[in-house]
Coordinates of C-alpha atoms in Angstrom, one line a residue:
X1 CA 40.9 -34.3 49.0
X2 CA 42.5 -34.6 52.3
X3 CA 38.8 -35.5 53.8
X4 CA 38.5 -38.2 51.0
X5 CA 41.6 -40.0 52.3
X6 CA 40.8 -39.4 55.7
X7 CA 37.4 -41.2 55.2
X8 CA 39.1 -43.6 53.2
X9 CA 41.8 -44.9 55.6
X10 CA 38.7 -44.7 58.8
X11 CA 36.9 -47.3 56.6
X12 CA 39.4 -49.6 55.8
X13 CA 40.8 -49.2 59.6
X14 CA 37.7 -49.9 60.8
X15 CA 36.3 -52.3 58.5
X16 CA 38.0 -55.8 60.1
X17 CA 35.9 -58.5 60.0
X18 CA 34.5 -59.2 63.4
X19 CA 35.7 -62.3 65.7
X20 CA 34.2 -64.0 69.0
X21 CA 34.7 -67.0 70.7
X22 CA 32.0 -69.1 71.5
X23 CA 31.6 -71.9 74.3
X24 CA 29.9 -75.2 73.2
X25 CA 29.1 -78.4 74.8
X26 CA 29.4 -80.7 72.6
X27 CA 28.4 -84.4 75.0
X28 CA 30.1 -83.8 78.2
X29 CA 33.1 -81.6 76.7
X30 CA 33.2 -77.9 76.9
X31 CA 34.5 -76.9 73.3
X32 CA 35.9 -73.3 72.2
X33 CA 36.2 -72.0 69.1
X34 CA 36.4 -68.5 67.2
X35 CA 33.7 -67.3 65.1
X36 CA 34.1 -64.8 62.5
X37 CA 32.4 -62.8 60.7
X38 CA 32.0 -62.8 56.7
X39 CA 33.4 -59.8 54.5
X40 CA 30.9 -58.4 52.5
X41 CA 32.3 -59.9 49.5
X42 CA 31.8 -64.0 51.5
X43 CA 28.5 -63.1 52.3
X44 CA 27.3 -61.7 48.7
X45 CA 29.0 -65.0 47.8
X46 CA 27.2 -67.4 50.3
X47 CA 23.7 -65.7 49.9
X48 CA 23.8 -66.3 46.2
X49 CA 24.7 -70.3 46.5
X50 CA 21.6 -70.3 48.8
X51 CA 19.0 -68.7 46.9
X52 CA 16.5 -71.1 45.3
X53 CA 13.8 -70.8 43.0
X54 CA 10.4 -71.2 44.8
X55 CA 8.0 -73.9 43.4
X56 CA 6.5 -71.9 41.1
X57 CA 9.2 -70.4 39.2
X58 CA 8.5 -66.6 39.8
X59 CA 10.8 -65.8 42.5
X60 CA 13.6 -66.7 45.1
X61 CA 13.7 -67.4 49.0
X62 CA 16.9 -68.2 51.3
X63 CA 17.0 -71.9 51.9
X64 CA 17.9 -71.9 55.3
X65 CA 19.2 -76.0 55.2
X66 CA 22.0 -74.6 53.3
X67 CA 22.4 -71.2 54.9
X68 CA 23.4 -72.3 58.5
X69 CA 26.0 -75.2 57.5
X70 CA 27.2 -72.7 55.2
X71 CA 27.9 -70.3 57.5
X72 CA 29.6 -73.1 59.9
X73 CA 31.8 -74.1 57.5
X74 CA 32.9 -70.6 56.6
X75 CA 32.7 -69.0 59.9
X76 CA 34.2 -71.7 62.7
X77 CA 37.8 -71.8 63.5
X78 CA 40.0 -73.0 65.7
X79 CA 41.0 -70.7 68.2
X80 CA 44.7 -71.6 68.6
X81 CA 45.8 -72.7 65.2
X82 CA 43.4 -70.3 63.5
X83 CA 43.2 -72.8 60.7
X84 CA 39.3 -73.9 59.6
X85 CA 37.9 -76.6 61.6
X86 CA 35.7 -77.7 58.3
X87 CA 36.6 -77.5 54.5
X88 CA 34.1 -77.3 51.8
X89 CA 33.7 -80.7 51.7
X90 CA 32.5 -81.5 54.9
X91 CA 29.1 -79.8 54.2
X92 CA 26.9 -83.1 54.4
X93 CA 28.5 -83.7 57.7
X94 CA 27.7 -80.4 59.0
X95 CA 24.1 -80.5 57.2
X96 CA 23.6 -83.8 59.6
X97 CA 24.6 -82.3 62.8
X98 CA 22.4 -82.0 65.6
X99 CA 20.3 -78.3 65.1
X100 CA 21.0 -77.6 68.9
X101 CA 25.0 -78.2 68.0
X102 CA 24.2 -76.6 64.6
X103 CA 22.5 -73.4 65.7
X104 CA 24.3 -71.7 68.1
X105 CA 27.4 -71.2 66.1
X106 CA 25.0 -69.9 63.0
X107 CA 23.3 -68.0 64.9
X108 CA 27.0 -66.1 66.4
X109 CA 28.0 -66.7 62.4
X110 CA 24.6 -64.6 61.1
X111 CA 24.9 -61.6 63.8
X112 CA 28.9 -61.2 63.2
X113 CA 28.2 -61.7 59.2
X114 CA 25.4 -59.6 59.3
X115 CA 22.5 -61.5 58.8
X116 CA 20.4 -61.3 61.2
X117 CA 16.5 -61.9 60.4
X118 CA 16.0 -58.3 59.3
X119 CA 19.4 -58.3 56.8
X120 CA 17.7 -62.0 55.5
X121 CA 14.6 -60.4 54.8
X122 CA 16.3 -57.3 52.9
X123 CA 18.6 -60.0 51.2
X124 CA 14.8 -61.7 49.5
X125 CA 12.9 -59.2 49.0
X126 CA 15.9 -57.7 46.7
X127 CA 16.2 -60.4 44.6
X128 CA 13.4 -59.7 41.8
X129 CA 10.8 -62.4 40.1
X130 CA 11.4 -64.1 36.8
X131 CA 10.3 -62.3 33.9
X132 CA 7.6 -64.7 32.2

């Protein structure tokens, strides 16, 4: 029992959710801000609002033109305040940002989440076809 709880305690310990900061320019300015990571329970989350049904009807894939301003908006802070640089409701802004503003900070967002191409992958081929 003692090994359970000893297990236990090294996951929970050891299960914070990752941070980094990340340089940007953004025009001429130099901009910092803190990445983190999704818990497992955000990213279950944000994969299912981005599944969509292909064109046929008889399975799923990632839409990746919701998947990277989702992961902005969830993933970008500000470093000092901690506070969210973007709420929910900015995600038409975001989806219109430049993809060489807009990409580095998913890509930073995906590898701390977990999602890199492999995990993206995994995360479609798990999701089954429509029965007929």
């Amino acid at each position: 029992m003692q090994k359970k709880l000893q297990i236990r305690e090294a996951m929970i310990k050891s299960g914070a959710v990752p941070r980094e900061l990340l340089h940007v320019m953004l025009g001429e300015e130099d901009v910092e801000m803190e990445i983190r990571g999704l818990s497992a329970g955000a990213r279950g989350r944000l994969l299912n609002e981005v599944m969509v049904d292909s064109e046929d009807g008889q399975d799923r894939r990632i839409d990746l033109g919701k998947l990277y301003p989702l992961l902005v908006l969830e993933c970008t802070f500000d470093k000092e305040s901690g506070e969210r640089i973007f709420s929910p409701g900015d995600f038409e802004t975001v989806s219109e940002l430049s993809a060489s503003v807009l990409d580095p900070i998913a890509a930073v967002a995906s590898r701390l989440s977990g999602l890199g191409d492999k995990a993206l992958k995994e995360a479609e081929k798990s999701v089954t076809a429509k029965p007929a």
